[in-house]
XYZ file of C-alpha atoms in Angstrom:
668
model
C -29.337 -67.544 34.539
C -31.822 -65.881 36.874
C -33.061 -62.419 35.978
C -32.168 -59.474 38.221
C -34.995 -58.543 40.504
C -36.120 -55.000 41.138
C -34.359 -55.151 44.463
C -31.062 -56.192 42.891
C -28.662 -53.276 43.339
C -26.694 -54.397 40.296
C -29.852 -54.192 38.176
C -30.645 -50.734 39.545
C -27.128 -49.580 38.812
C -27.354 -50.920 35.275
C -30.684 -49.221 34.683
C -29.299 -45.988 36.123
C -26.277 -46.238 33.866
C -28.489 -46.833 30.826
C -30.704 -43.873 31.795
C -27.694 -41.627 32.194
C -26.417 -42.741 28.811
C -29.770 -41.913 27.212
C -29.762 -38.448 28.806
C -26.223 -37.810 27.577
C -27.158 -38.977 24.084
C -30.168 -36.662 23.979
C -28.478 -33.576 25.368
C -25.105 -33.649 23.666
C -24.764 -32.549 20.047
C -23.983 -35.156 17.380
C -20.343 -35.960 16.832
C -18.390 -36.635 13.680
C -14.978 -38.273 13.931
C -11.947 -36.312 12.821
C -8.773 -37.863 11.573
C -5.860 -37.370 13.936
C -4.127 -34.927 11.619
C -7.281 -32.861 11.137
C -8.009 -32.748 14.852
C -4.467 -31.761 15.773
C -4.315 -29.080 13.069
C -7.650 -27.627 14.207
C -6.594 -27.353 17.826
C -3.190 -25.935 16.903
C -4.973 -23.330 14.748
C -7.373 -22.510 17.580
C -4.648 -22.134 20.197
C -2.329 -20.081 17.977
C -5.089 -17.768 16.720
C -6.579 -17.264 20.198
C -3.122 -16.497 21.597
C -2.373 -14.009 18.807
C -5.743 -12.301 19.239
C -5.422 -12.129 23.014
C -1.877 -10.810 22.812
C -2.776 -8.260 20.129
C -5.796 -7.055 22.115
C -3.710 -6.744 25.277
C -1.154 -4.616 23.458
C -3.985 -2.183 22.625
C -5.824 -2.450 25.963
C -8.012 0.431 27.098
C -11.457 1.197 28.496
C -13.565 3.550 26.382
C -15.512 6.468 27.802
C -18.677 4.650 26.698
C -17.450 1.574 28.566
C -17.298 3.649 31.739
C -20.952 4.664 31.174
C -21.889 1.026 31.763
C -19.883 0.966 34.983
C -21.769 3.976 36.413
C -24.985 1.929 36.118
C -23.224 -1.049 37.724
C -22.186 1.191 40.635
C -25.808 2.189 41.154
C -26.948 -1.432 41.009
C -24.378 -2.496 43.597
C -25.337 0.500 45.778
C -29.007 -0.553 45.722
C -30.214 2.363 43.585
C -31.464 0.177 40.752
C -30.358 -0.053 37.099
C -30.108 3.711 36.580
C -27.431 6.202 35.594
C -28.565 8.925 38.003
C -30.238 8.258 41.331
C -33.962 9.004 41.157
C -34.102 9.077 37.353
C -34.913 5.818 35.566
C -32.935 6.038 32.320
C -31.517 2.932 30.626
C -28.190 4.385 29.500
C -26.732 1.037 28.348
C -27.613 -0.723 25.115
C -26.717 -4.260 26.195
C -28.811 -5.571 29.075
C -26.808 -8.804 29.373
C -23.529 -6.899 29.515
C -24.742 -4.660 32.344
C -25.874 -7.528 34.540
C -22.909 -9.739 33.631
C -20.472 -7.104 34.895
C -22.652 -6.553 37.958
C -22.593 -10.254 38.798
C -18.819 -10.617 38.446
C -18.231 -7.331 40.274
C -20.339 -8.624 43.151
C -18.476 -11.925 42.999
C -15.101 -10.174 42.905
C -15.865 -8.023 45.924
C -13.157 -5.385 46.164
C -11.820 -5.795 42.621
C -12.038 -2.490 40.775
C -14.913 -2.359 38.287
C -12.703 -1.324 35.383
C -10.570 -4.456 35.766
C -13.662 -6.649 35.963
C -14.894 -5.188 32.671
C -11.447 -5.435 31.075
C -11.061 -9.107 31.997
C -14.570 -10.050 30.919
C -14.447 -8.357 27.545
C -11.011 -9.787 26.705
C -11.952 -13.343 27.726
C -15.263 -13.185 25.853
C -13.622 -11.777 22.723
C -11.136 -14.643 22.600
C -13.906 -17.143 23.406
C -15.909 -15.864 20.429
C -13.036 -16.617 18.049
C -12.559 -20.070 19.598
C -16.250 -20.969 19.273
C -16.265 -19.777 15.662
C -13.295 -21.953 14.716
C -14.634 -25.021 16.499
C -18.022 -24.596 14.859
C -16.497 -24.299 11.386
C -14.191 -27.243 12.021
C -17.244 -29.255 12.970
C -18.956 -28.102 9.765
C -16.170 -29.641 7.669
C -15.893 -32.862 9.686
C -18.183 -35.084 7.548
C -16.501 -34.013 4.310
C -13.034 -34.721 5.695
C -13.789 -38.172 6.987
C -11.198 -40.612 5.664
C -9.094 -37.883 4.032
C -5.664 -36.576 4.811
C -6.166 -32.915 5.516
C -5.233 -30.020 7.772
C -7.449 -27.170 8.987
C -5.868 -23.727 8.783
C -7.177 -20.413 10.191
C -8.452 -18.150 7.422
C -11.478 -15.943 8.140
C -10.426 -15.463 11.746
C -7.016 -14.234 10.576
C -8.787 -11.528 8.607
C -10.909 -10.545 11.609
C -8.137 -10.396 14.214
C -5.832 -8.561 11.805
C -8.185 -5.579 11.507
C -6.992 -3.074 14.167
C -10.512 -2.081 15.387
C -11.183 -5.749 16.215
C -8.294 -5.691 18.694
C -9.188 -2.201 19.912
C -12.710 -3.182 20.909
C -11.691 -6.533 22.376
C -10.791 -4.692 25.604
C -12.829 -1.486 25.375
C -15.231 -2.249 28.222
C -18.065 -2.182 25.680
C -20.190 -5.192 24.802
C -18.215 -6.091 21.643
C -16.575 -9.044 23.378
C -19.953 -10.303 24.564
C -21.360 -9.995 21.024
C -18.406 -11.940 19.636
C -18.810 -14.728 22.203
C -22.554 -14.841 21.629
C -22.256 -15.122 17.851
C -19.516 -17.726 18.110
C -21.589 -19.831 20.509
C -24.727 -19.478 18.386
C -22.785 -20.538 15.277
C -21.304 -23.615 16.980
C -24.701 -24.681 18.312
C -26.423 -24.097 14.969
C -23.822 -26.239 13.197
C -24.381 -29.013 15.755
C -28.131 -28.716 15.231
C -27.816 -28.772 11.444
C -25.939 -32.085 11.568
C -28.305 -33.799 13.995
C -30.604 -35.378 11.397
C -27.701 -36.830 9.476
C -25.759 -38.047 12.483
C -28.617 -40.065 13.964
C -30.198 -43.153 12.398
C -33.650 -42.057 13.596
C -35.300 -38.669 14.082
C -34.207 -37.968 17.620
C -34.634 -34.198 17.910
C -32.067 -33.774 20.716
C -34.835 -31.814 22.396
C -32.886 -30.648 25.486
C -30.080 -29.374 23.257
C -32.578 -27.645 20.947
C -34.326 -26.049 23.946
C -31.005 -24.604 25.111
C -30.316 -23.418 21.560
C -33.720 -21.709 21.459
C -32.896 -19.962 24.731
C -29.565 -18.759 23.317
C -31.289 -17.517 20.146
C -33.905 -15.637 22.168
C -31.192 -13.975 24.240
C -29.993 -12.065 21.168
C -32.203 -9.026 21.745
C -30.793 -8.607 25.258
C -27.201 -8.857 24.028
C -27.880 -6.031 21.581
C -31.306 -5.074 20.194
C -30.318 -5.309 16.517
C -29.100 -8.892 17.061
C -32.775 -9.856 17.191
C -32.431 -9.942 13.395
C -30.060 -12.906 13.909
C -31.531 -14.663 16.929
C -35.076 -14.295 15.621
C -34.242 -16.002 12.324
C -32.432 -18.804 14.184
C -35.530 -19.358 16.330
C -37.765 -19.477 13.254
C -35.472 -22.097 11.716
C -35.757 -24.216 14.865
C -39.548 -23.955 14.805
C -39.751 -24.994 11.148
C -37.542 -28.033 11.651
C -39.116 -29.192 14.934
C -42.066 -31.589 14.511
C -45.193 -31.236 16.629
C -46.936 -28.187 18.046
C -46.149 -29.137 21.623
C -42.411 -29.174 20.984
C -42.667 -25.917 19.098
C -44.516 -24.340 22.006
C -41.687 -25.397 24.310
C -39.167 -23.711 21.998
C -41.234 -20.524 21.882
C -41.304 -20.416 25.682
C -37.561 -21.149 25.905
C -36.694 -18.487 23.367
C -39.138 -15.829 24.466
C -39.494 -16.141 28.238
C -36.516 -14.049 29.308
C -36.753 -11.383 26.546
C -40.510 -10.944 27.074
C -40.108 -10.783 30.855
C -37.417 -8.137 30.548
C -39.449 -6.209 27.987
C -42.334 -5.998 30.461
C -39.866 -4.791 33.094
C -38.386 -2.225 30.699
C -41.794 -0.844 29.768
C -42.940 -0.614 33.371
C -39.691 0.627 34.891
C -38.302 2.921 32.188
C -41.549 3.692 30.363
C -40.038 2.818 26.967
C -40.156 0.033 24.393
C -36.406 0.151 23.674
C -33.227 1.091 25.567
C -32.763 4.793 26.169
C -29.732 4.763 23.855
C -31.998 3.756 20.952
C -34.163 6.826 21.631
C -31.116 9.085 21.953
C -29.662 7.862 18.636
C -32.983 7.338 16.820
C -32.200 3.727 15.931
C -35.069 3.618 13.440
C -33.880 6.676 11.529
C -31.895 6.615 8.303
C -28.712 8.359 7.188
C -27.693 6.385 4.123
C -25.096 8.862 2.885
C -23.308 8.921 6.230
C -23.596 5.134 6.386
C -21.756 4.714 3.078
C -19.120 7.148 4.331
C -18.696 4.990 7.421
C -18.461 1.828 5.293
C -15.746 3.376 3.128
C -13.945 4.654 6.233
C -13.749 1.073 7.522
C -12.708 -0.514 4.225
C -10.239 1.980 2.818
C -7.315 1.765 5.292
C -7.196 -2.041 5.130
C -8.472 -2.829 1.599
C -10.900 -5.321 3.097
C -12.252 -6.260 -0.324
C -9.014 -8.163 -1.046
C -9.301 -10.829 1.697
C -13.062 -11.044 1.204
C -12.556 -11.890 -2.474
C -9.846 -14.411 -1.633
C -12.053 -16.101 0.957
C -14.967 -16.182 -1.476
C -12.690 -17.900 -4.000
C -11.631 -20.453 -1.396
C -15.273 -21.126 -0.567
C -16.104 -21.712 -4.227
C -13.188 -24.142 -4.579
C -14.292 -26.070 -1.503
C -17.841 -26.259 -2.772
C -16.890 -27.256 -6.312
C -14.659 -30.062 -5.065
C -17.235 -31.323 -2.533
C -14.805 -30.666 0.308
C -17.434 -28.568 2.003
C -20.214 -30.937 3.174
C -23.184 -29.763 1.138
C -26.026 -32.022 2.057
C -25.272 -35.107 4.020
C -23.194 -38.019 5.065
C -26.227 -39.922 6.303
C -29.600 -39.911 4.595
C -32.140 -37.881 6.629
C -34.533 -40.139 8.545
C -38.027 -40.858 7.259
C -40.921 -38.761 8.522
C -39.064 -35.455 8.167
C -40.464 -33.132 5.509
C -38.287 -31.978 2.650
C -38.617 -28.344 3.732
C -37.717 -29.153 7.346
C -34.605 -31.104 6.433
C -33.595 -28.325 4.022
C -33.819 -25.793 6.851
C -31.988 -28.088 9.273
C -28.950 -28.555 7.084
C -25.372 -27.262 7.016
C -25.854 -25.142 3.869
C -28.925 -23.472 5.399
C -26.954 -22.589 8.523
C -24.073 -21.247 6.423
C -26.502 -19.117 4.410
C -28.172 -17.978 7.641
C -24.913 -16.681 9.120
C -23.652 -15.009 5.939
C -26.990 -13.331 5.204
C -27.215 -12.245 8.846
C -23.897 -10.456 8.416
C -25.097 -8.773 5.244
C -28.336 -7.729 6.935
C -26.423 -6.282 9.890
C -24.203 -4.322 7.496
C -27.266 -2.946 5.678
C -28.886 -1.982 8.998
C -25.845 -0.053 10.184
C -25.324 1.594 6.811
C -28.921 2.794 6.877
C -28.485 3.995 10.455
C -25.422 6.015 9.491
C -22.803 3.870 11.186
C -21.077 5.255 14.250
C -18.542 7.869 15.280
C -16.051 5.179 16.371
C -13.968 3.850 13.475
C -15.111 0.370 12.475
C -16.889 -0.474 15.704
C -20.417 -1.365 14.563
C -19.231 -3.083 11.363
C -17.169 -5.620 13.309
C -20.293 -7.709 13.941
C -21.316 -8.034 10.265
C -17.691 -8.721 9.314
C -17.461 -11.503 11.895
C -20.730 -13.079 10.723
C -19.622 -13.141 7.096
C -16.222 -14.618 7.974
C -17.415 -17.263 10.455
C -18.367 -20.023 7.957
C -14.861 -19.900 6.527
C -13.033 -19.027 9.748
C -10.906 -22.134 9.129
C -10.356 -23.846 5.791
C -9.313 -27.419 4.989
C -6.324 -28.161 2.809
C -6.850 -31.707 1.520
C -3.691 -33.605 0.738
C -3.760 -36.029 -2.215
C -3.543 -39.676 -1.154
C -3.924 -41.466 -4.463
C -7.396 -42.828 -3.723
C -10.018 -40.169 -4.354
C -7.879 -37.639 -6.169
C -5.747 -37.985 -9.222
C -2.137 -37.140 -8.564
C -2.273 -34.023 -10.757
C -5.745 -32.893 -9.622
C -5.006 -33.474 -5.953
C -1.819 -31.459 -5.964
C -3.494 -28.730 -8.031
C -6.333 -28.427 -5.490
C -4.025 -28.461 -2.480
C -1.648 -26.029 -4.169
C -4.339 -23.521 -5.144
C -5.929 -23.602 -1.683
C -2.546 -23.193 -0.028
C -1.634 -20.309 -2.338
C -4.846 -18.459 -1.492
C -4.316 -19.122 2.204
C -0.781 -17.706 1.976
C -2.202 -14.605 0.285
C -4.752 -14.210 3.107
C -2.035 -14.669 5.723
C 0.161 -12.101 3.945
C -2.667 -9.563 3.844
C -3.373 -10.205 7.532
C 0.238 -9.496 8.441
C 0.133 -6.232 6.476
C -3.265 -5.134 7.865
C -2.287 -5.938 11.451
C 0.521 -3.384 11.192
C -1.494 -0.825 9.217
C -1.520 2.786 10.490
C -5.312 2.766 10.129
C -6.758 6.229 9.658
C -3.277 7.763 9.767
C -3.100 11.459 10.563
C -6.880 11.805 10.674
C -7.234 9.189 13.407
C -7.662 11.688 16.245
C -9.189 14.626 14.352
C -12.948 15.064 14.154
C -13.239 15.803 10.451
C -16.385 16.329 8.378
C -17.170 12.594 8.578
C -17.272 12.770 12.391
C -15.437 9.415 12.615
C -12.320 8.988 14.744
C -10.101 6.220 16.050
C -11.525 6.331 19.557
C -8.683 4.497 21.294
C -5.989 6.694 19.782
C -8.088 9.807 20.432
C -8.324 9.141 24.175
C -4.746 7.905 24.429
C -3.597 11.206 22.961
C -6.039 13.327 24.999
C -5.027 11.730 28.319
C -1.323 11.264 27.536
C -1.724 7.606 28.547
C -1.249 4.823 25.956
C -3.571 2.575 27.976
C -6.324 4.553 29.752
C -8.035 1.825 31.751
C -9.554 3.361 34.863
C -11.648 6.417 35.573
C -8.616 7.896 37.350
C -6.629 7.634 34.100
C -9.190 9.954 32.525
C -8.575 12.680 35.098
C -5.918 13.946 32.688
C -8.606 14.523 30.049
C -9.432 18.253 29.648
C -11.795 19.585 32.364
C -11.856 16.367 34.416
C -9.729 17.448 37.381
C -11.347 20.865 37.251
C -14.823 19.402 37.729
C -13.802 17.802 41.026
C -12.421 21.144 42.204
C -15.614 22.946 41.153
C -17.817 20.492 43.056
C -15.709 20.872 46.196
C -15.861 24.660 45.881
C -19.682 24.736 45.671
C -20.947 22.943 48.799
C -24.332 24.675 48.455
C -24.844 22.999 45.087
C -24.529 24.178 41.499
C -25.026 23.389 37.853
C -21.650 23.033 36.165
C -21.378 23.871 32.483
C -18.220 23.310 30.376
C -16.262 26.505 29.912
C -14.084 27.444 26.961
C -11.179 27.168 29.402
C -10.197 23.525 29.923
C -9.152 24.248 33.518
C -12.443 25.617 34.794
C -16.231 25.217 34.687
C -18.974 27.806 34.502
C -21.036 27.701 37.681
C -24.765 28.368 38.014
C -25.424 28.441 41.783
C -28.198 26.395 43.314
C -31.015 28.135 45.172
C -29.827 29.252 48.615
C -30.162 26.613 51.345
C -33.007 26.961 53.856
C -32.508 28.964 57.014
C -31.370 28.369 59.676
C -28.476 26.863 57.762
C -27.395 23.306 58.616
C -23.573 23.155 58.738
C -23.747 19.661 57.203
C -25.972 20.769 54.328
C -24.709 19.843 50.872
C -26.670 21.214 47.947
C -27.551 19.416 44.714
C -24.950 19.182 41.966
C -25.613 18.644 38.270
C -22.890 18.430 35.633
C -23.815 18.994 31.984
C -21.212 17.371 29.729
C -20.832 15.057 26.732
C -18.357 12.530 28.175
C -20.653 10.759 30.609
C -18.410 7.773 31.356
C -15.266 9.413 32.656
C -17.340 12.076 34.418
C -19.854 9.696 35.973
C -17.155 7.378 37.298
C -15.058 10.180 38.810
C -17.860 11.867 40.773
C -20.136 10.519 43.473
C -23.470 8.885 42.788
C -25.131 11.873 44.468
C -24.003 14.088 41.572
C -26.445 14.168 38.667
C -24.598 13.794 35.359
C -26.500 14.675 32.176
C -25.614 15.348 28.558
C -26.968 17.283 25.593
C -27.071 14.105 23.447
C -29.634 12.254 25.542
C -27.854 9.102 26.691
C -28.592 9.996 30.309
C -30.908 12.972 29.850
C -34.583 12.154 29.188
C -35.284 15.614 27.801
C -32.409 15.545 25.303
C -33.239 11.979 24.262
C -36.746 12.993 23.214
C -35.669 15.851 20.955
C -35.607 15.435 17.173
C -32.464 14.224 15.427
C -30.363 16.950 13.764
C -29.969 15.913 10.138
C -26.477 17.345 9.649
C -25.231 16.562 13.164
C -22.218 14.389 13.913
C -23.218 10.748 13.811
C -23.902 9.427 17.308
C -24.029 13.008 18.589
C -26.861 14.310 16.443
C -29.049 15.546 19.278
C -28.082 18.743 21.031
C -30.160 20.127 23.887
C -29.365 23.685 24.847
C -27.977 24.148 28.380
C -30.813 26.641 29.067
C -33.043 23.594 29.665
C -30.678 22.267 32.353
C -30.929 25.598 34.190
C -34.721 25.707 33.750
C -35.472 22.248 35.145
C -33.149 22.390 38.149
C -33.151 24.226 41.475
C -30.768 26.894 40.209
C -30.718 30.683 40.059
C -32.073 31.620 36.656
C -31.205 35.249 36.092
C -28.111 37.442 35.716
C -25.571 37.755 37.153
C -25.812 34.091 38.195
C -26.023 32.641 34.708
C -23.197 32.725 32.128
C -23.467 35.414 29.483
C -23.963 32.869 26.678
C -27.279 31.793 28.240
C -30.451 33.740 27.534
C -32.682 34.676 30.477
C -35.767 34.623 28.263
C -34.886 31.218 26.829
C -34.574 29.867 30.376
C -37.974 31.311 31.290
C -39.509 29.853 28.133
C -37.954 26.446 28.790
C -39.281 26.542 32.351
C -42.762 27.243 30.985
C -42.417 24.543 28.305
C -41.675 21.951 30.987
C -45.272 22.412 32.141
C -46.532 20.942 28.856
C -48.814 18.076 30.020
C -47.219 15.471 27.739
C -43.694 16.509 28.757
C -44.689 16.488 32.417
C -46.067 12.959 31.958
C -42.786 11.887 30.330
C -40.705 13.200 33.216
C -43.052 11.693 35.808
C -42.643 8.315 34.118
C -38.922 8.344 34.934
C -38.797 10.466 38.098
C -41.941 9.742 40.104
C -41.505 7.145 42.882
C -41.783 3.608 41.551
C -44.729 1.565 42.783
C -47.333 -0.787 41.320
C -49.471 2.081 40.035
C -46.539 3.864 38.401
C -45.304 0.582 36.877
C -48.703 -0.190 35.339
C -49.084 3.369 34.056
C -45.664 3.216 32.382
C -46.484 -0.199 30.956
C -49.688 1.077 29.359
C -48.181 4.302 28.012
C -44.734 2.994 26.993
C -45.463 3.101 23.255
C -46.754 6.668 23.499
C -43.769 7.798 25.581
C -41.392 6.016 23.220
C -42.524 8.083 20.226
C -42.908 11.417 22.043
C -40.606 14.219 20.839
C -40.091 17.812 21.966
C -38.566 20.803 20.186
C -35.179 21.823 21.535
C -35.924 25.524 20.952
C -38.064 26.577 23.961
C -40.144 29.128 22.005
C -41.061 26.536 19.376
C -41.834 24.005 22.061
C -44.295 26.433 23.653
C -45.992 26.851 20.276
C -46.134 23.052 19.808
C -47.795 22.609 23.186
C -50.091 25.615 22.753
C -48.753 27.333 25.867
C -48.434 31.119 26.319
C -45.020 32.716 25.977
C -43.798 34.316 29.235
C -43.345 38.098 29.053
C -39.782 39.002 28.053
C -37.399 39.783 30.883
C -35.052 41.704 28.600
C -36.088 44.737 26.506
C -36.923 43.848 22.926
C -34.926 45.793 20.367
C -37.339 47.718 18.159
C -35.028 49.739 15.945
C -33.596 53.238 16.182
C -35.882 55.917 17.634
C -37.169 58.469 15.133
C -35.119 61.660 14.762
C -35.965 65.152 13.612
C -39.233 67.111 13.866
């Protein structure tokens, strides 16, 4: 039979088909066949669990005040003002870079769809996707050990996660929790695929395109949330150890580091910092161990989380002891791969990686002091620890590899523990949580944030910025802005229906009838406030999330966690174009403190800090910020103006009020 020539279209088609097959083989992860029963049970478990989680999250739907903070930045991005919270002030008020730009992209794509609904949809879909990825990854982990066996895969660890009320609360909060869940689930699934590659292939094909994508996903961790670099960084190191050849390793380094390094250069040049502004405001490198243990107990106590964790640990030990969990291999690793490399690129190494990552995250947050929102920051470590046993296999005896008594004993014990986990999940899902203390800020400073805002607004599902107008002071701030067309600084009053007004400097003469003076609002709840006022209104806080001065003050040791910086409002009067003396300032402000703060702002280092975020952006400013980012990152000021003057070595302005010197002498 004559050979096909190069001009033969059938030969070209065959070669093209073979090439396409090679590309598919290289890029797709290795596959292990499931039995029909195992496959069906896995997908039924996935669908049922995802539906329950989605339904449960929808029943508790809301958008947090902190979720609205993100949307203020998105509004500025869409308006062409850049990734800022206030126009003309480069502050990175959002922790998750990916979350900010993801919402921006879908908001731009959605056109007229309200931002709150874009965020709500994204966070709910991503939360459910994270659970799905976790279950599929764990099902894949068990596939080699279940080959040829009669078994079913049942949801276990995921039942524990979705049963905890905070997990459903933060599945629709508008915060990046859903993104974190989806990211960790995807990373787990890809790492399991990677760990099985050596044993699924008869020769050491590294699946390089797949590994490159995995390296990119691992490197993205720091942009999802900064502390996730502890997870993504370790994953990238594992890839580098297991990948042969320096050239391939260099490719992985570029894939994993290109986007994070590029954004880090942008952050340093644009914001003048090494980390997000939220990390400066909350002193992410500080330690509050005692508060952290309080937060840990606050999360565990209402749900007795130690019970399901012990049950799941027992299930894991049973699976390991009976070789149901694939420990090393189904295929012998190919020759030419070092013992250390194949140990790193193995299912047990990936399981250990995810569990230890969860433990490390829990230690980090305990050291940091936790959070003021009940359970929020411990959801990530809980998810990581539960992922490797998110589903469990129940192997049915078939008379071949198990004795009749031993097989039924194994299946019975596993089923009994699963029923106990399911029973706990049903109880925890209907738990009252923190009970009567849920909406009270007690000594711990921790509250159930969703219930707090539902009660404060009178709305069981506050979703939009307009829903938060029923929060104390919110409607009043709109009235105060309308009543001060010449501009003003608005300070929260003790009366929930009004604001204290510090008038702006009088407008220039002759007066333009269209003149509208500058407005600044000084308030803690930046999200609801920032989304209900125009982008021309400067919104700042005493905590430092959107206020560069407050962010660079020292942390108050006994302050409420997450709110442990507190800049006096005198600074807001001092740095703005406002009248700074009585009778224009409220009586609780001190005229001398304002004068001292105004003088302290002339401190050269403080002036450099403010120029870094307020001076017009250009190549020279970008390079200056880039060079001085580390110095600006560590710079701190004293929140007491008099002490700040002493720190800077500046003279104290003469007092504007008479100094009390005691009673005058009496008698001769």
